[in-house]
Amino acid sequence: MTAIGMARRIAIGGDSALLDHIARPDTALAIWWRRLPPPLRAALDALDLDGVDSLSVEIDLGGSVEAALRAAGYARAVREMLGADIDRLVRRLAALTGEDRLRVRLAVSEGGGSHQFHADRTPIALRCTYIGPGLQWCCAEGPDAICEVPTGAVGVFKGRMLLDPPRVLRRAPPGGGRRLMLAIDPVHDGERDRSGPFLPSADPC
């Protein structure tokens, strides 16, 4: 693929406004290349993943995940900062999709399961790795050139409902060890497409 073709397909930048590029017809992936705020980063570094549960909850626009984080065992210090970050990303995806109800999953992954590249049957999906190695992605016609959405960065992927066949595929990193992974999807549209060679991973990637 030429550099021009890649630039049309992948948008990468250090400002959250960059995610708006996913609305462009040719853009398959937009990455907000951010660093987590130091206080949140420090709280996550000290988090005992054995002491928290994975969660899956539907959130209305204007709602919050803090109660779900509390029920999952997150202490107040990390819960408030992590909840504020997730709530901001929920609002960001709501603005991109026009949906007012979204599914939020925050999963503690052990790194097992399938690690084949795949695409979702969904319009748009947001992914962010908070702990552990970042999500991997590749262009569908060039799966040997593997790239990464770094830990803390935000990737918004265009799914098969908007681009079929898909132009960008993703997977959890093989042998990545323990991870804390955020997935935000439109409600009723998050089911993985299981047809073709691109099978889903055990992670909510």
Rosetta silent file (secondary structure, phi, psi, omega in degrees, C-alpha in Angstrom):
SEQUENCE: MTAIGMARRIAIGGDSALLDHIARPDTALAIWWRRLPPPLRAALDALDLDGVDSLSVEIDLGGSVEAALRAAGYARAVREMLGADIDRLVRRLAALTGEDRLRVRLAVSEGGGSHQFHADRTPIALRCTYIGPGLQWCCAEGPDAICEVPTGAVGVFKGRMLLDPPRVLRRAPPGGGRRLMLAIDPVHDGERDRSGPFLPSADPC
SCORE:     score description
SCORE:     0.000 S_00000001
   1 L     0.000  139.550  178.708    0.000    0.000    0.000 S_00000001
   2 L   -74.457  162.048  178.428    1.228    3.497   -0.828 S_00000001
   3 H   -61.796  -36.604  179.021    1.792    6.124    1.845 S_00000001
   4 H   -65.609  -42.966  179.071   -1.114    8.130    0.402 S_00000001
   5 H   -62.896  -40.500  178.506   -3.391    5.094    0.569 S_00000001
   6 H   -65.016  -41.731 -179.681   -2.384    4.434    4.168 S_00000001
   7 H   -62.820  -33.548  177.965   -3.003    8.081    5.127 S_00000001
   8 H   -73.279  -30.406 -174.979   -6.525    7.868    3.712 S_00000001
   9 H   -87.797  -35.866 -174.579   -7.252    4.645    5.575 S_00000001
  10 E  -120.930  126.838  176.292   -5.603    5.357    8.953 S_00000001
  11 E  -112.437  125.896 -177.609   -5.833    8.642   10.887 S_00000001
  12 E  -134.289  133.176  177.959   -3.399    9.095   13.785 S_00000001
  13 E  -169.154  170.311 -174.438   -2.852   12.137   15.955 S_00000001
  14 L   -95.556   12.214 -179.573   -2.417   13.495   19.460 S_00000001
  15 L  -120.874  141.195 -178.961   -5.743   15.330   19.737 S_00000001
  16 H   -62.220  -24.994  178.267   -9.105   13.742   20.549 S_00000001
  17 H   -62.815  -20.326  178.156  -10.628   15.649   17.625 S_00000001
  18 H   -58.298  -29.897 -178.842   -8.656   13.293   15.395 S_00000001
  19 H   -62.747  -22.059  177.393  -11.268   10.615   16.116 S_00000001
  20 H   -60.803  -20.661 -178.126  -13.744   12.604   14.002 S_00000001
  21 H   -65.326  -17.593  179.471  -11.841   11.365   10.952 S_00000001
  22 H   -62.821  -18.862  178.740  -13.564    7.991   11.299 S_00000001
  23 H   -75.146  -14.225  178.914  -16.571    9.667    9.636 S_00000001
  24 L   -70.885  140.089 -173.911  -14.622   10.025    6.403 S_00000001
  25 L   -56.009  -36.911 -175.555  -15.646    7.397    3.844 S_00000001
  26 L   -87.674  -12.505 -174.555  -12.130    5.995    3.324 S_00000001
  27 L   -81.891  123.782 -179.788  -11.028    5.998    6.981 S_00000001
  28 L  -103.167  -20.193 -178.016  -11.110    2.562    8.623 S_00000001
  29 E  -150.159  131.125  173.834   -9.245    3.370   11.832 S_00000001
  30 E  -121.271  128.989 -177.716   -8.701    6.545   13.844 S_00000001
  31 E  -119.860  120.009  171.258   -6.167    6.525   16.700 S_00000001
  32 E   -88.027  103.253 -173.527   -5.993    9.186   19.371 S_00000001
  33 L   -83.514   82.959 -174.187   -2.327    8.770   20.337 S_00000001
  34 L  -114.849  162.779  168.979   -2.582    9.929   23.932 S_00000001
  35 L  -108.665  138.187  177.039   -0.828    9.348   27.239 S_00000001
  36 L   -65.556  147.059  176.393   -2.938    8.705   30.310 S_00000001
  37 L   -56.402  139.450 -177.195   -2.791   11.448   32.970 S_00000001
  38 H   -51.784  -41.106  179.079    0.016   10.629   35.460 S_00000001
  39 H   -62.854  -40.019  177.627   -2.350   10.238   38.463 S_00000001
  40 H   -67.885  -41.421  178.376   -4.487    7.711   36.576 S_00000001
  41 H   -59.732  -42.902  179.824   -1.389    5.948   35.274 S_00000001
  42 H   -66.125  -40.518  179.164   -0.008    5.647   38.808 S_00000001
  43 H   -65.203  -39.172  178.507   -3.328    4.339   40.158 S_00000001
  44 H   -69.330  -36.092  177.947   -3.516    1.716   37.410 S_00000001
  45 H   -62.425  -31.143 -178.679    0.094    0.679   38.023 S_00000001
  46 L   -91.081   -3.365 -175.638   -0.839   -0.020   41.649 S_00000001
  47 L   -71.634  131.874  174.763   -4.103   -1.818   40.797 S_00000001
  48 L   -90.380  105.040 -176.883   -4.340   -5.469   41.845 S_00000001
  49 H   -65.447  -20.145  176.312   -6.171   -7.133   38.947 S_00000001
  50 H   -71.382  -16.551 -176.184   -6.906  -10.127   41.177 S_00000001
  51 H   -98.104    3.212 -179.837   -9.071   -7.860   43.319 S_00000001
  52 L  -128.271  155.468  178.367  -11.419   -6.601   40.589 S_00000001
  53 L  -104.851  157.886  169.626  -13.953   -8.240   38.292 S_00000001
  54 L   -70.464  155.853  179.439  -14.670   -7.703   34.629 S_00000001
  55 E  -138.757  152.512  174.582  -17.828   -5.721   33.945 S_00000001
  56 E  -142.660  122.529 -174.098  -20.329   -5.279   31.145 S_00000001
  57 E  -149.340  147.818  173.709  -22.996   -2.601   31.379 S_00000001
  58 E   -95.432  132.831 -174.860  -25.206   -0.525   29.103 S_00000001
  59 E  -121.914  129.546  171.581  -24.873    3.227   29.651 S_00000001
  60 E   -79.156  151.635  176.482  -27.248    5.978   28.561 S_00000001
  61 L   -57.318  126.615 -176.193  -25.746    9.204   27.304 S_00000001
  62 L    96.026   -8.708  176.773  -25.098   11.284   30.400 S_00000001
  63 L   -82.577 -174.462 -177.356  -24.814    8.213   32.636 S_00000001
  64 L  -143.135  150.477  177.236  -21.717    6.963   34.438 S_00000001
  65 L   -92.026    1.580 -171.990  -19.884    3.689   34.917 S_00000001
  66 H   -59.732  -40.867  179.770  -18.782    4.557   38.458 S_00000001
  67 H   -63.500  -38.034  178.386  -21.444    2.393   40.150 S_00000001
  68 H   -67.152  -37.401  176.871  -20.439   -0.550   37.945 S_00000001
  69 H   -65.823  -39.385  177.761  -16.789   -0.006   38.850 S_00000001
  70 H   -62.554  -45.168  179.825  -17.688    0.054   42.535 S_00000001
  71 H   -64.802  -28.153  179.984  -19.610   -3.225   42.185 S_00000001
  72 L   -82.900   -1.902  174.067  -16.624   -4.743   40.351 S_00000001
  73 L    99.328    9.974 -179.649  -14.358   -4.029   43.327 S_00000001
  74 L   -76.824  129.799  177.427  -12.472   -0.915   42.219 S_00000001
  75 L   -67.332  158.058 -173.936  -11.275    1.226   45.119 S_00000001
  76 H   -57.916  -40.116 -174.639  -12.369    4.839   45.214 S_00000001
  77 H   -58.714  -45.213 -179.998   -8.967    6.282   44.287 S_00000001
  78 H   -85.262  -31.380 -175.716   -8.803    4.521   40.935 S_00000001
  79 H   -60.876  -43.249 -176.675  -12.583    4.290   40.436 S_00000001
  80 H   -67.115  -44.333 -178.961  -13.130    8.031   40.247 S_00000001
  81 H   -71.662  -44.034 -179.948  -10.329    8.697   37.766 S_00000001
  82 H   -66.341  -41.195  179.071  -10.940    5.606   35.639 S_00000001
  83 H   -61.916  -41.046  178.814  -14.689    6.200   35.656 S_00000001
  84 H   -63.579  -38.492  179.235  -14.235    9.795   34.507 S_00000001
  85 H   -67.536  -45.051 -179.821  -12.011    8.656   31.635 S_00000001
  86 H   -64.513  -42.672  179.193  -14.425    5.930   30.542 S_00000001
  87 H   -59.268  -39.563  178.419  -17.410    8.301   30.782 S_00000001
  88 H   -64.407  -39.242  179.625  -15.584   10.765   28.540 S_00000001
  89 H   -70.759  -33.448  174.174  -14.927    8.031   25.973 S_00000001
  90 H   -60.525  -46.936  179.313  -18.577    6.944   26.115 S_00000001
  91 H   -63.866  -35.403 -179.710  -19.627   10.502   25.294 S_00000001
  92 H   -65.924  -43.937  179.815  -17.027   10.653   22.535 S_00000001
  93 H   -70.697  -34.573  176.623  -18.315    7.499   20.840 S_00000001
  94 H   -59.769  -40.431  178.786  -21.912    8.629   21.304 S_00000001
  95 H   -66.295  -35.029 -178.991  -21.051   11.814   19.413 S_00000001
  96 H   -74.662  -34.124 -174.890  -19.441    9.806   16.621 S_00000001
  97 H   -97.361  -20.773 -173.575  -22.281    7.302   16.261 S_00000001
  98 L    77.930    6.047  179.715  -25.311    9.401   17.124 S_00000001
  99 L   -88.378  145.361  178.372  -26.353    6.655   19.571 S_00000001
 100 L  -108.622    9.408  175.392  -27.577    7.565   23.058 S_00000001
 101 E  -144.135  126.500 -174.175  -27.049    4.119   24.600 S_00000001
 102 E  -131.293  152.443  175.626  -23.772    2.218   24.486 S_00000001
 103 E   -95.275  127.298  179.264  -22.390   -1.058   25.820 S_00000001
 104 E  -115.103  126.595  174.208  -19.281   -0.710   27.993 S_00000001
 105 E  -124.008  131.501  175.084  -17.075   -3.684   28.803 S_00000001
 106 E  -124.725  108.096 -168.612  -13.999   -3.471   31.006 S_00000001
 107 E  -114.997  135.097  168.292  -12.312   -6.856   31.025 S_00000001
 108 E   -89.078  114.215 -175.558   -9.469   -8.350   32.977 S_00000001
 109 E  -106.688  139.913  177.513   -7.836  -10.645   30.435 S_00000001
 110 L   -92.015   -2.436  177.906   -5.461  -13.482   31.167 S_00000001
 111 L    87.162    8.793  179.071   -4.092  -13.434   27.618 S_00000001
 112 L   -91.317 -171.749  176.414   -5.599  -16.745   26.535 S_00000001
 113 L    85.811 -173.345 -178.158   -7.960  -17.612   23.697 S_00000001
 114 L   -73.438  145.014  178.815   -7.810  -17.047   19.970 S_00000001
 115 L  -128.512   36.170  176.524   -5.575  -14.307   18.634 S_00000001
 116 L   -83.786  148.148  177.129   -6.594  -14.251   14.975 S_00000001
 117 L   -66.094  145.200 -175.843   -7.215  -10.937   13.266 S_00000001
 118 E  -154.265  169.906  171.252  -10.897  -10.088   12.887 S_00000001
 119 L  -134.354  153.976 -177.863  -13.433   -7.356   12.207 S_00000001
 120 E   -95.338  151.656  167.956  -16.791   -6.770   13.881 S_00000001
 121 L   -89.271   80.535 -176.928  -20.255   -6.636   12.372 S_00000001
 122 L  -154.293  157.796  176.932  -20.840   -3.235   13.908 S_00000001
 123 L   -71.758  -54.886 -176.717  -20.674    0.316   12.556 S_00000001
 124 E  -142.301  140.520  179.033  -18.000    1.706   14.900 S_00000001
 125 E  -133.595  136.645  178.115  -16.153    0.232   17.903 S_00000001
 126 E  -107.726  134.810  179.086  -13.913    1.995   20.437 S_00000001
 127 E  -134.396  141.628  177.464  -11.054    0.158   22.157 S_00000001
 128 E  -148.856  128.514  175.673   -8.521    1.258   24.783 S_00000001
 129 E   -95.456  122.192  179.509   -5.988   -0.822   26.719 S_00000001
 130 E   -92.624  -35.180  179.691   -5.427    0.499   30.249 S_00000001
 131 E  -134.947  136.073  177.888   -3.003   -2.162   31.514 S_00000001
 132 L    96.307  179.189 -178.019   -0.758   -4.460   29.496 S_00000001
 133 L   -66.211  148.503 -175.700    0.328   -4.448   25.855 S_00000001
 134 L   -74.812  164.942  178.231   -1.832   -2.580   23.369 S_00000001
 135 E   -63.400  141.109  177.385   -4.194   -3.917   20.759 S_00000001
 136 E   -99.595  148.614  176.550   -2.649   -5.010   17.452 S_00000001
 137 E  -144.507  161.164  176.524   -4.011   -4.129   14.024 S_00000001
 138 E  -152.560  161.066  171.645   -3.140   -4.631   10.367 S_00000001
 139 E   -74.519  142.776 -173.588   -4.506   -3.785    6.945 S_00000001
 140 L   -59.306  -34.741 -178.097   -6.679   -6.607    5.615 S_00000001
 141 L   -91.593    0.992  179.366   -4.556   -7.077    2.499 S_00000001
 142 E  -138.774   60.722 -173.029   -1.260   -6.838    4.407 S_00000001
 143 E   -67.562   -8.938  179.164   -1.578   -8.923    7.597 S_00000001
 144 E   -81.941  -17.748  178.315    2.193   -9.330    7.933 S_00000001
 145 E   -94.462   90.264 -172.859    2.657   -5.621    8.704 S_00000001
 146 E   -95.839  129.336  178.841    1.381   -5.588   12.296 S_00000001
 147 E  -117.921  179.547 -174.668    0.961   -2.299   14.164 S_00000001
 148 E  -139.294  141.860  164.895   -0.268   -1.414   17.648 S_00000001
 149 E   -90.214  107.618 -170.645   -2.661    0.942   19.374 S_00000001
 150 L   -60.735  158.187  175.660   -0.395    1.750   22.352 S_00000001
 151 L   -54.922  128.903 -178.534   -1.483    1.318   25.948 S_00000001
 152 L    93.503  -28.005  178.221   -3.600    4.328   26.923 S_00000001
 153 L   -73.308  162.199 -176.878   -4.262    5.372   23.326 S_00000001
 154 E  -116.634  125.834  176.220   -7.786    5.175   21.887 S_00000001
 155 E  -111.885  129.681  173.571   -8.616    3.320   18.680 S_00000001
 156 E  -114.153  117.037 -174.657  -11.930    3.746   16.865 S_00000001
 157 E  -105.515  136.186  174.769  -12.466    1.031   14.279 S_00000001
 158 E   -86.490  127.474 -175.590  -14.996    1.098   11.454 S_00000001
 159 L   -92.044 -174.739 -175.004  -16.824   -2.243   11.337 S_00000001
 160 L   -67.122  -21.081  178.358  -18.366   -4.371    8.624 S_00000001
 161 L   -68.888  -19.618  178.174  -21.669   -2.510    8.760 S_00000001
 162 L  -113.274  -27.288  178.154  -19.879    0.474    7.212 S_00000001
 163 L  -136.187  105.335  179.093  -16.943   -1.203    5.424 S_00000001
 164 L  -139.782  114.632    9.716  -17.434   -4.711    4.062 S_00000001
 165 L   -72.117  154.831 -178.447  -15.064   -6.260    3.256 S_00000001
 166 L   -69.012  153.700  177.697  -13.100   -4.678    6.128 S_00000001
 167 L  -104.147  -22.247  178.190   -9.939   -2.708    5.435 S_00000001
 168 E  -130.785  136.508  178.533   -8.432   -2.941    8.929 S_00000001
 169 E  -118.695  160.059 -179.060   -8.406   -5.966   11.261 S_00000001
 170 E  -142.235  165.097  176.907   -7.461   -6.210   14.921 S_00000001
 171 E  -160.875  160.699  168.892   -6.570   -8.726   17.626 S_00000001
 172 L   -71.192  146.137 -178.238   -5.417   -9.059   21.211 S_00000001
 173 L   -66.703  126.539  178.028   -1.610   -9.358   21.358 S_00000001
 174 L   -60.627  136.651  178.950   -0.533  -13.015   21.405 S_00000001
 175 L    61.733   27.511 -173.024    1.178  -13.932   24.651 S_00000001
 176 L   -77.846   -7.307 -178.397    0.375  -10.474   25.950 S_00000001
 177 L    73.624 -160.852 -175.200   -0.134  -11.529   29.566 S_00000001
 178 L   -75.985  139.383 -176.771   -2.652   -9.843   31.810 S_00000001
 179 E  -140.639  155.283  169.051   -4.461   -6.816   30.448 S_00000001
 180 E  -117.685  113.127 -167.993   -7.232   -4.412   31.395 S_00000001
 181 E  -122.066  129.039  177.288   -9.150   -3.705   28.204 S_00000001
 182 E  -100.348  133.506  174.451  -11.998   -1.274   27.533 S_00000001
 183 E  -130.148  128.753  176.175  -14.525   -1.908   24.757 S_00000001
 184 E  -125.927  126.182 -177.021  -17.367    0.479   23.902 S_00000001
 185 E  -137.557  153.209  170.174  -19.904   -0.468   21.231 S_00000001
 186 E   -60.903  140.299  178.441  -23.361    0.633   20.112 S_00000001
 187 L   -64.361  140.276  179.379  -26.012   -1.504   21.806 S_00000001
 188 L    74.941   -4.001 -178.886  -27.386   -4.316   19.622 S_00000001
 189 L  -118.949   10.608 -173.170  -24.582   -3.821   17.092 S_00000001
 190 L   -93.515    3.736 -177.465  -21.606   -5.327   18.924 S_00000001
 191 L   -70.150  131.375 -179.917  -21.931   -8.957   17.801 S_00000001
 192 E   -67.289  145.948  172.479  -18.819  -10.200   16.111 S_00000001
 193 L   -83.060  120.628 -175.181  -18.994  -11.379   12.543 S_00000001
 194 L  -102.429    8.743  178.231  -17.998  -15.038   12.605 S_00000001
 195 L   -86.955  158.222  177.628  -17.971  -15.602    8.869 S_00000001
 196 L    75.812 -172.099 -172.717  -14.780  -15.843    6.882 S_00000001
 197 L   -81.473   -6.782 -171.972  -11.274  -16.378    8.241 S_00000001
 198 L   -97.164   96.832 -174.312  -11.299  -13.621   10.843 S_00000001
 199 L   -92.334  152.814 -178.391  -12.397  -15.235   14.113 S_00000001
 200 L   -74.031  152.600  174.820  -13.042  -13.353   17.361 S_00000001
 201 L   -87.968  162.687  175.016  -10.580  -13.271   20.214 S_00000001
 202 L   -68.744  -26.323  177.063  -11.392  -14.194   23.802 S_00000001
 203 L   -78.033  156.154  174.560  -10.602  -10.603   24.768 S_00000001
 204 L   -79.555   56.928 -173.679  -13.134   -7.820   24.074 S_00000001
 205 L   -93.508    0.000    0.000  -10.699   -6.506   21.503 S_00000001
